[in-house]
Coordinates of N, CA, C and O in Angstrom, one line a residue:
X16 N 90.4 -59.6 47.3 CA 89.4 -59.8 46.3 C 89.5 -58.9 45.1 O 89.9 -57.7 45.3
X17 N 89.1 -59.3 44.0 CA 89.3 -58.5 42.8 C 88.1 -57.5 42.8 O 87.1 -57.7 43.4
X18 N 88.2 -56.5 41.9 CA 87.2 -55.5 41.8 C 85.9 -56.0 41.3 O 84.8 -55.4 41.4
X19 N 85.9 -57.1 40.6 CA 84.7 -57.7 40.0 C 84.1 -58.8 40.9 O 83.1 -59.3 40.5
X20 N 84.7 -59.1 42.0 CA 84.2 -60.1 42.9 C 82.9 -59.6 43.6 O 82.8 -58.5 43.9
X21 N 82.0 -60.6 43.9 CA 80.8 -60.3 44.6 C 80.9 -61.0 46.0 O 81.5 -62.1 46.1
X22 N 80.3 -60.4 47.0 CA 80.3 -61.1 48.3 C 78.8 -61.4 48.5 O 77.9 -60.6 48.4
X23 N 78.5 -62.7 48.8 CA 77.1 -63.1 49.0 C 76.9 -63.5 50.5 O 77.8 -64.0 51.1
X24 N 75.6 -63.4 50.9 CA 75.2 -63.9 52.2 C 74.0 -64.9 51.9 O 73.1 -64.6 51.1
X25 N 74.1 -66.0 52.5 CA 73.1 -67.1 52.3 C 72.5 -67.5 53.7 O 73.1 -67.4 54.7
X26 N 71.3 -67.9 53.6 CA 70.6 -68.4 54.7 C 70.0 -69.8 54.3 O 69.2 -69.8 53.3
X27 N 70.4 -70.8 55.0 CA 70.0 -72.2 54.6 C 70.2 -72.5 53.2 O 69.4 -73.1 52.5
X28 N 71.4 -72.1 52.7 CA 71.8 -72.4 51.3 C 71.1 -71.5 50.2 O 71.4 -71.6 49.0
X29 N 70.3 -70.5 50.6 CA 69.6 -69.6 49.7 C 70.2 -68.2 49.8 O 70.3 -67.7 50.9
X30 N 70.7 -67.7 48.7 CA 71.2 -66.3 48.7 C 70.2 -65.3 49.1 O 69.1 -65.3 48.6
X31 N 70.5 -64.4 50.1 CA 69.6 -63.4 50.5 C 70.1 -62.0 50.2 O 69.4 -61.0 50.1
X32 N 71.5 -61.9 50.1 CA 72.0 -60.5 49.7 C 73.4 -60.8 49.0 O 74.0 -61.8 49.2
X33 N 73.7 -59.8 48.2 CA 75.0 -59.8 47.5 C 75.5 -58.4 47.3 O 74.7 -57.5 47.0
X34 N 76.8 -58.2 47.5 CA 77.4 -56.9 47.3 C 78.3 -57.1 46.0 O 79.2 -58.0 46.0
X35 N 78.0 -56.3 45.0 CA 78.8 -56.3 43.8 C 79.4 -54.9 43.6 O 79.0 -54.0 44.3
X36 N 80.2 -54.7 42.6 CA 80.7 -53.4 42.3 C 79.6 -52.4 41.9 O 79.8 -51.2 42.1
X37 N 78.4 -52.9 41.5 CA 77.3 -52.0 41.2 C 76.5 -51.6 42.4 O 75.7 -50.7 42.4
X38 N 76.6 -52.4 43.6 CA 75.9 -52.0 44.8 C 75.3 -53.3 45.4 O 75.7 -54.4 45.2
X39 N 74.4 -53.1 46.3 CA 73.8 -54.1 47.2 C 72.5 -54.6 46.5 O 71.7 -53.8 46.0
X40 N 72.4 -56.0 46.5 CA 71.2 -56.6 45.9 C 70.6 -57.5 47.0 O 71.3 -58.1 47.8
X41 N 69.3 -57.7 46.9 CA 68.6 -58.6 47.8 C 67.7 -59.6 46.9 O 67.0 -59.1 46.0
X42 N 67.8 -60.9 47.2 CA 67.0 -61.9 46.5 C 67.0 -61.7 45.0 O 66.0 -61.9 44.3
X43 N 68.1 -61.3 44.4 CA 68.2 -61.3 43.0 C 67.7 -60.0 42.3 O 67.7 -60.0 41.1
X44 N 67.3 -59.0 43.0 CA 66.9 -57.8 42.4 C 68.1 -57.0 41.9 O 69.2 -57.5 42.0
X45 N 67.9 -55.7 41.5 CA 69.1 -54.9 41.1 C 69.5 -54.0 42.1 O 68.8 -53.6 43.0
X46 N 70.8 -53.6 42.0 CA 71.4 -52.6 43.0 C 70.6 -51.3 42.8 O 70.4 -50.6 43.8
X47 N 70.2 -50.9 41.6 CA 69.6 -49.6 41.4 C 68.2 -49.6 42.2 O 67.9 -48.5 42.7
X48 N 67.6 -50.7 42.3 CA 66.3 -50.8 43.0 C 66.5 -50.5 44.5 O 65.6 -50.1 45.2
X49 N 67.7 -50.8 45.0 CA 68.0 -50.7 46.5 C 68.7 -49.4 46.8 O 69.0 -49.2 48.0
X50 N 69.0 -48.6 45.9 CA 69.9 -47.4 46.1 C 69.1 -46.4 46.9 O 68.0 -46.1 46.6
X51 N 69.7 -46.0 48.0 CA 69.1 -44.9 48.8 C 69.7 -43.6 48.2 O 70.7 -43.1 48.7
X52 N 69.1 -43.2 47.1 CA 69.7 -42.1 46.4 C 68.9 -40.8 46.7 O 69.2 -39.8 46.0
X53 N 68.1 -40.8 47.6 CA 67.3 -39.5 47.9 C 67.1 -39.4 49.4 O 66.0 -39.8 49.9
X54 N 68.1 -38.9 50.2 CA 68.0 -38.7 51.6 C 68.3 -37.3 51.8 O 69.3 -36.8 51.4
X55 N 67.5 -36.6 52.6 CA 67.7 -35.1 52.8 C 67.1 -34.7 54.1 O 66.1 -35.3 54.6
X56 N 67.8 -33.8 54.8 CA 67.2 -33.2 56.0 C 67.3 -31.7 55.8 O 68.1 -31.2 55.1
X57 N 66.4 -31.0 56.6 CA 66.5 -29.6 56.5 C 65.5 -28.9 57.4 O 64.7 -29.6 58.1
X58 N 65.5 -27.6 57.4 CA 64.6 -26.8 58.2 C 63.6 -26.1 57.2 O 63.9 -25.9 56.1
X59 N 62.4 -25.8 57.8 CA 61.4 -25.0 57.0 C 60.7 -24.1 58.0 O 60.7 -24.4 59.2
X60 N 60.0 -23.1 57.5 CA 59.3 -22.2 58.3 C 57.8 -22.4 58.1 O 57.3 -22.1 57.1
X61 N 57.1 -22.9 59.1 CA 55.7 -23.1 59.0 C 54.9 -21.8 59.2 O 55.3 -20.9 60.0
X62 N 53.8 -21.6 58.5 CA 52.9 -20.5 58.7 C 51.6 -21.0 59.1 O 51.1 -22.0 58.7
X63 N 50.9 -20.2 59.9 CA 49.5 -20.3 60.1 C 48.8 -19.4 59.2 O 49.1 -18.2 59.0
X64 N 47.8 -20.0 58.5 CA 46.9 -19.1 57.6 C 45.5 -19.4 58.1 O 45.1 -20.5 58.4
X65 N 44.7 -18.3 58.0 CA 43.3 -18.3 58.3 C 42.6 -17.8 57.1 O 42.8 -16.7 56.6
X66 N 41.7 -18.7 56.5 CA 41.0 -18.4 55.3 C 42.1 -18.1 54.2 O 41.9 -17.1 53.5
X67 N 43.2 -18.8 54.2 CA 44.3 -18.6 53.2 C 45.0 -17.2 53.3 O 45.6 -16.7 52.4
X68 N 44.9 -16.6 54.5 CA 45.4 -15.3 54.7 C 46.4 -15.3 55.9 O 46.1 -16.0 56.9
X69 N 47.4 -14.4 55.9 CA 48.3 -14.3 57.1 C 48.1 -12.9 57.6 O 48.9 -12.5 58.5
X70 N 47.1 -12.1 57.2 CA 46.9 -10.8 57.7 C 46.9 -10.6 59.2 O 46.0 -11.2 59.9
X71 N 47.8 -9.9 59.7 CA 47.9 -9.6 61.2 C 48.4 -10.7 62.0 O 48.5 -10.5 63.2
X72 N 48.7 -11.9 61.5 CA 49.3 -13.0 62.3 C 50.7 -12.7 62.6 O 51.5 -12.4 61.8
X73 N 51.0 -12.8 63.9 CA 52.4 -12.7 64.4 C 52.7 -13.9 65.3 O 51.8 -14.5 65.9
X74 N 54.0 -14.1 65.5 CA 54.4 -15.3 66.2 C 55.3 -15.0 67.3 O 56.1 -14.1 67.3
X75 N 55.2 -15.7 68.4 CA 56.1 -15.7 69.5 C 57.3 -16.5 69.1 O 58.5 -16.2 69.3
X76 N 57.1 -17.7 68.5 CA 58.1 -18.6 68.0 C 57.5 -19.5 67.0 O 56.3 -19.8 67.0
X77 N 58.4 -20.0 66.1 CA 58.0 -21.0 65.1 C 59.2 -21.6 64.5 O 60.2 -20.9 64.2
X78 N 59.2 -22.9 64.4 CA 60.3 -23.6 63.7 C 59.8 -25.0 63.3 O 58.8 -25.5 63.8
X79 N 60.5 -25.6 62.3 CA 60.2 -26.9 61.8 C 61.4 -27.5 61.1 O 62.3 -26.8 60.7
X80 N 61.4 -28.8 61.1 CA 62.4 -29.5 60.3 C 61.8 -30.7 59.6 O 60.6 -31.0 59.8
X81 N 62.6 -31.3 58.7 CA 62.1 -32.5 58.0 C 63.2 -33.4 57.7 O 64.4 -33.1 57.7
X82 N 62.8 -34.7 57.4 CA 63.6 -35.7 56.9 C 62.9 -36.3 55.7 O 61.8 -36.7 55.8
X83 N 63.6 -36.4 54.6 CA 63.0 -36.9 53.4 C 63.9 -38.2 53.0 O 65.1 -38.1 52.9
X84 N 63.2 -39.3 52.9 CA 63.8 -40.6 52.5 C 63.0 -41.1 51.3 O 61.9 -41.5 51.5
X85 N 63.6 -41.0 50.2 CA 62.8 -41.4 49.0 C 61.6 -40.5 48.8 O 61.7 -39.3 48.8
X86 N 60.4 -41.1 48.7 CA 59.2 -40.4 48.6 C 58.5 -40.0 49.9 O 57.5 -39.3 49.9
X87 N 59.1 -40.5 51.0 CA 58.5 -40.2 52.3 C 59.1 -39.0 53.0 O 60.3 -38.9 53.0
X88 N 58.3 -38.1 53.5 CA 58.8 -36.9 54.2 C 58.2 -36.9 55.6 O 56.9 -37.0 55.7
X89 N 59.0 -36.8 56.6 CA 58.6 -36.6 58.0 C 58.8 -35.2 58.4 O 60.0 -34.7 58.2
X90 N 57.8 -34.5 58.9 CA 58.0 -33.1 59.3 C 57.7 -33.0 60.8 O 56.8 -33.8 61.3
X91 N 58.3 -32.1 61.5 CA 58.1 -31.8 62.9 C 58.1 -30.3 63.0 O 58.9 -29.7 62.4
X92 N 57.2 -29.8 63.8 CA 57.1 -28.4 63.9 C 56.5 -27.9 65.2 O 55.9 -28.6 66.0
X93 N 56.8 -26.6 65.5 CA 56.3 -25.9 66.7 C 55.9 -24.5 66.2 O 56.7 -23.8 65.6
X94 N 54.6 -24.1 66.5 CA 54.2 -22.8 66.2 C 53.5 -22.2 67.5 O 52.7 -22.8 68.1
X95 N 53.9 -21.0 67.8 CA 53.3 -20.3 68.9 C 53.0 -18.9 68.5 O 53.8 -18.1 68.1
X96 N 51.7 -18.6 68.5 CA 51.2 -17.3 68.0 C 51.3 -16.2 69.1 O 51.1 -16.6 70.3
X97 N 51.4 -15.0 68.8 CA 51.2 -13.9 69.7 C 50.0 -13.1 69.3 O 49.4 -12.4 70.1
X98 N 49.6 -13.2 68.0 CA 48.3 -12.6 67.5 C 47.8 -13.4 66.3 O 48.6 -13.7 65.4
X99 N 46.6 -13.8 66.4 CA 46.0 -14.6 65.3 C 45.5 -13.8 64.1 O 45.1 -14.4 63.1
X100 N 45.6 -12.5 64.2 CA 45.2 -11.7 63.1 C 43.7 -11.4 63.0 O 43.0 -11.8 64.0
X101 N 43.3 -10.9 61.9 CA 41.9 -10.5 61.8 C 41.0 -11.3 60.8 O 39.9 -11.0 60.7
X102 N 41.6 -12.3 60.2 CA 40.8 -13.1 59.2 C 39.9 -14.1 60.0 O 40.2 -14.5 61.1
X103 N 38.9 -14.5 59.3 CA 38.0 -15.5 59.8 C 37.9 -16.7 58.8 O 38.0 -16.5 57.6
X104 N 37.8 -17.9 59.4 CA 37.6 -19.1 58.5 C 38.5 -20.2 59.0 O 39.0 -20.2 60.1
X105 N 38.8 -21.1 58.1 CA 39.6 -22.3 58.4 C 41.0 -22.0 58.7 O 41.6 -21.1 58.0
X106 N 41.6 -22.7 59.7 CA 43.0 -22.5 60.1 C 43.8 -23.7 59.5 O 43.4 -24.8 59.6
X107 N 44.9 -23.3 58.8 CA 45.8 -24.3 58.3 C 47.3 -24.0 58.6 O 47.6 -22.9 59.0
X108 N 48.1 -25.1 58.5 CA 49.5 -24.9 58.6 C 50.1 -25.0 57.2 O 49.8 -25.9 56.4
X109 N 50.7 -23.9 56.7 CA 51.2 -23.9 55.3 C 52.8 -23.8 55.3 O 53.4 -23.6 56.3
X110 N 53.3 -23.9 54.1 CA 54.7 -23.8 53.9 C 55.5 -25.1 53.9 O 56.7 -25.1 54.1
X111 N 54.8 -26.3 53.8 CA 55.5 -27.6 53.8 C 56.6 -27.5 52.8 O 56.5 -26.9 51.7
X112 N 57.7 -28.2 53.1 CA 58.9 -28.1 52.2 C 58.7 -28.9 50.9 O 59.5 -28.7 49.9
X113 N 57.7 -29.8 50.8 CA 57.4 -30.5 49.6 C 55.9 -30.6 49.4 O 55.2 -30.5 50.3
X114 N 55.5 -30.8 48.1 CA 54.1 -31.0 47.8 C 53.6 -32.4 48.2 O 54.3 -33.4 48.0
X115 N 52.5 -32.4 48.9 CA 51.9 -33.7 49.3 C 51.4 -34.5 48.1 O 50.8 -33.9 47.2
X116 N 51.8 -35.7 48.0 CA 51.3 -36.5 46.8 C 49.8 -36.6 46.8 O 49.2 -36.8 47.8
X117 N 49.2 -36.5 45.6 CA 47.8 -36.6 45.5 C 47.5 -38.1 45.2 O 47.2 -38.5 44.1
X118 N 47.5 -38.9 46.2 CA 47.3 -40.4 46.1 C 45.8 -40.7 45.9 O 45.5 -41.7 45.3
X119 N 44.9 -39.9 46.4 CA 43.5 -40.2 46.4 C 42.8 -39.0 45.7 O 42.3 -38.2 46.4
X120 N 42.7 -39.0 44.4 CA 42.2 -37.8 43.7 C 40.8 -37.5 44.0 O 40.4 -36.3 43.8
X121 N 40.0 -38.4 44.6 CA 38.6 -38.1 44.9 C 38.5 -37.3 46.2 O 37.4 -36.9 46.6
X122 N 39.6 -37.2 47.0 CA 39.5 -36.5 48.3 C 40.7 -35.6 48.4 O 41.7 -35.9 47.8
X123 N 40.7 -34.7 49.3 CA 41.9 -33.9 49.6 C 42.7 -34.4 50.7 O 43.7 -33.8 51.1
X124 N 42.3 -35.5 51.3 CA 43.0 -36.1 52.5 C 44.0 -37.1 52.0 O 43.7 -38.2 51.6
X125 N 45.3 -36.7 52.0 CA 46.3 -37.6 51.4 C 47.5 -37.9 52.4 O 48.4 -38.6 52.0
X126 N 47.5 -37.3 53.5 CA 48.6 -37.6 54.5 C 48.0 -37.3 55.9 O 47.1 -36.6 56.0
X127 N 48.6 -38.0 56.9 CA 48.1 -37.8 58.2 C 49.2 -37.5 59.2 O 50.3 -37.7 59.0
X128 N 48.8 -37.0 60.3 CA 49.8 -36.7 61.4 C 49.8 -37.8 62.4 O 48.9 -38.5 62.7
X129 N 51.0 -38.0 62.9 CA 51.2 -39.0 64.0 C 51.0 -38.4 65.4 O 50.7 -39.1 66.3
X130 N 51.1 -37.1 65.5 CA 51.0 -36.4 66.8 C 50.6 -34.9 66.5 O 51.1 -34.3 65.6
X131 N 49.7 -34.5 67.4 CA 49.4 -33.1 67.3 C 49.0 -32.7 68.8 O 48.1 -33.3 69.4
X132 N 49.7 -31.7 69.3 CA 49.4 -31.3 70.7 C 49.2 -29.8 70.7 O 50.0 -29.0 70.1
X133 N 48.2 -29.3 71.3 CA 48.1 -27.9 71.5 C 48.1 -27.6 73.0 O 47.4 -28.3 73.8
X134 N 49.0 -26.7 73.4 CA 49.1 -26.6 74.9 C 48.4 -25.3 75.4 O 48.2 -25.2 76.6
X135 N 48.0 -24.4 74.5 CA 47.3 -23.3 75.0 C 46.7 -22.6 73.8 O 46.9 -23.0 72.6
X136 N 45.8 -21.6 74.0 CA 45.3 -20.8 73.0 C 44.1 -21.4 72.2 O 43.9 -21.0 71.1
X137 N 43.3 -22.2 72.9 CA 42.1 -22.7 72.2 C 40.9 -22.1 73.0 O 41.0 -21.8 74.2
X138 N 39.8 -22.1 72.3 CA 38.6 -21.6 72.9 C 37.5 -22.6 72.7 O 37.1 -22.9 71.5
X139 N 36.9 -23.1 73.7 CA 35.8 -24.1 73.7 C 36.2 -25.3 72.8 O 35.4 -25.8 72.0
X140 N 37.4 -25.7 72.9 CA 37.9 -26.9 72.1 C 38.4 -27.9 73.1 O 39.4 -27.7 73.9
X141 N 37.8 -29.1 73.2 CA 38.1 -30.0 74.2 C 38.5 -31.4 73.6 O 38.5 -32.4 74.3
X142 N 38.8 -31.4 72.3 CA 39.3 -32.6 71.7 C 40.7 -32.4 71.1 O 41.1 -31.2 70.9
X143 N 41.4 -33.5 70.8 CA 42.6 -33.3 70.1 C 42.4 -32.6 68.7 O 41.3 -32.7 68.2
X144 N 43.4 -32.1 68.1 CA 43.3 -31.6 66.8 C 43.9 -32.6 65.8 O 45.0 -33.1 66.1
X145 N 43.2 -32.9 64.8 CA 43.7 -33.9 63.8 C 44.3 -33.1 62.6 O 43.8 -32.0 62.3
X146 N 45.3 -33.7 62.0 CA 46.0 -33.0 60.9 C 45.9 -33.9 59.7 O 46.1 -35.1 59.8
X147 N 45.7 -33.4 58.5 CA 45.8 -34.1 57.3 C 46.5 -33.3 56.2 O 46.2 -32.1 56.0
X148 N 47.5 -33.9 55.6 CA 48.2 -33.3 54.4 C 47.2 -33.3 53.3 O 46.4 -34.2 53.1
X149 N 47.2 -32.2 52.5 CA 46.3 -32.0 51.4 C 47.0 -32.3 50.1 O 48.1 -31.8 49.8
X150 N 46.5 -33.3 49.4 CA 47.1 -33.8 48.1 C 47.3 -32.7 47.1 O 46.4 -31.8 47.0
X151 N 48.4 -32.7 46.4 CA 48.8 -31.7 45.4 C 49.0 -30.3 46.0 O 48.8 -29.3 45.3
X152 N 49.2 -30.2 47.3 CA 49.4 -28.9 47.9 C 50.5 -28.9 48.9 O 51.1 -30.0 49.2
X153 N 50.8 -27.8 49.5 CA 51.9 -27.7 50.5 C 51.4 -27.2 51.9 O 52.0 -26.4 52.5
X154 N 50.2 -27.7 52.2 CA 49.6 -27.3 53.5 C 48.9 -28.4 54.2 O 48.7 -29.5 53.6
X155 N 48.6 -28.2 55.5 CA 48.0 -29.2 56.3 C 46.7 -28.6 56.9 O 46.7 -27.5 57.4
X156 N 45.6 -29.4 56.7 CA 44.3 -29.0 57.3 C 44.3 -29.4 58.7 O 44.9 -30.4 59.1
X157 N 43.5 -28.7 59.5 CA 43.4 -29.1 60.9 C 41.9 -29.3 61.2 O 41.0 -28.5 60.8
X158 N 41.6 -30.4 62.0 CA 40.2 -30.8 62.3 C 40.1 -31.0 63.8 O 41.0 -31.3 64.5
X159 N 38.8 -31.0 64.2 CA 38.5 -31.3 65.6 C 37.1 -32.0 65.6 O 36.4 -31.9 64.6
X160 N 36.8 -32.7 66.7 CA 35.4 -33.3 66.8 C 34.5 -32.2 67.5 O 34.8 -31.7 68.5
X161 N 33.4 -32.0 66.8 CA 32.5 -30.9 67.3 C 31.7 -31.3 68.6 O 31.3 -30.4 69.3
X162 N 31.6 -32.6 68.9 CA 31.0 -33.0 70.1 C 31.6 -34.4 70.5 O 32.2 -35.0 69.8
X163 N 31.2 -34.7 71.7 CA 31.7 -36.0 72.3 C 31.3 -37.2 71.4 O 30.1 -37.3 71.1
X164 N 32.2 -38.0 71.0 CA 31.9 -39.2 70.2 C 31.8 -38.9 68.8 O 31.6 -39.8 68.0
X165 N 31.9 -37.6 68.4 CA 31.8 -37.3 66.9 C 33.1 -37.6 66.2 O 34.2 -37.7 66.9
X166 N 33.1 -37.7 64.9 CA 34.3 -37.9 64.2 C 35.0 -36.6 64.1 O 34.4 -35.5 64.2
X167 N 36.3 -36.6 63.8 CA 37.1 -35.4 63.7 C 36.9 -34.9 62.3 O 37.8 -35.0 61.5
X168 N 35.8 -34.2 62.1 CA 35.5 -33.8 60.7 C 35.2 -32.3 60.6 O 34.9 -31.8 59.5
X169 N 35.3 -31.5 61.7 CA 35.1 -30.1 61.6 C 36.4 -29.4 61.4 O 37.3 -29.6 62.2
X170 N 36.4 -28.5 60.5 CA 37.6 -27.7 60.3 C 37.9 -26.8 61.5 O 37.0 -26.1 62.0
X171 N 39.1 -26.7 61.9 CA 39.5 -25.8 63.0 C 39.4 -24.4 62.4 O 39.9 -24.1 61.3
X172 N 38.7 -23.5 63.1 CA 38.5 -22.2 62.6 C 39.0 -21.2 63.6 O 39.4 -21.5 64.7
X173 N 39.1 -19.9 63.2 CA 39.6 -18.8 64.0 C 38.8 -18.7 65.3 O 39.4 -18.3 66.3
X174 N 37.6 -19.1 65.3 CA 36.8 -19.0 66.6 C 37.2 -20.0 67.6 O 36.8 -19.8 68.8
X175 N 38.0 -21.0 67.2 CA 38.4 -22.0 68.2 C 39.8 -21.8 68.7 O 40.3 -22.6 69.4
X176 N 40.5 -20.7 68.2 CA 41.8 -20.4 68.7 C 41.9 -19.0 69.2 O 41.0 -18.2 68.8
X177 N 42.8 -18.7 70.0 CA 43.0 -17.4 70.6 C 44.4 -16.8 70.1 O 45.1 -17.6 69.4
X178 N 44.7 -15.6 70.4 CA 46.0 -15.0 70.1 C 47.2 -15.9 70.6 O 48.3 -15.8 70.1
X179 N 47.0 -16.6 71.6 CA 48.1 -17.4 72.3 C 48.1 -18.9 71.8 O 48.7 -19.7 72.4
X180 N 47.5 -19.1 70.6 CA 47.5 -20.5 70.1 C 48.9 -21.1 70.0 O 49.8 -20.4 69.4
X181 N 49.1 -22.3 70.5 CA 50.4 -22.9 70.4 C 50.2 -24.4 70.0 O 49.3 -25.1 70.6
X182 N 50.9 -24.9 69.0 CA 50.8 -26.2 68.6 C 52.1 -26.8 68.2 O 53.0 -26.2 67.7
X183 N 52.3 -28.1 68.5 CA 53.4 -28.9 68.1 C 52.9 -30.1 67.3 O 51.9 -30.7 67.7
X184 N 53.6 -30.4 66.2 CA 53.0 -31.4 65.3 C 54.1 -32.2 64.7 O 55.3 -31.8 64.6
X185 N 53.8 -33.4 64.3 CA 54.7 -34.3 63.5 C 53.8 -34.9 62.4 O 52.7 -35.2 62.6

């Protein structure tokens, strides 16, 4: 075939895909619209912050990685504290490798977690921990349900974790 030839795929006589020297097209769109021109993987270091402070916080272990495909970013991480430090207030996971899109400017809840597990280090916490990415920021808020049947609307605070707090998240 010549360099200018196109290869087409048809279904019931209708073209569904075409490969041209410019790239792959579907249903008559452009190759540029289909280009996977932004794929990236990497590692990042998550931090626990309490009231936006890391004072006295030390770790037994922590690691995280990400996969970025276009505008979507998937993160996975593991944090194990050895000391939660001396600050009091809301507990967050910071250091995301990219800024969360501010899709809903009227709220700070712009991304969600598909999984969050804490295996140890909680105090009087009997519900799962919910995670939400914060729009226009590089951190994740953590929430729990304050009572049985309640919505997951209470910020996780220092009083709900111990020095041995351990969390895995995606």
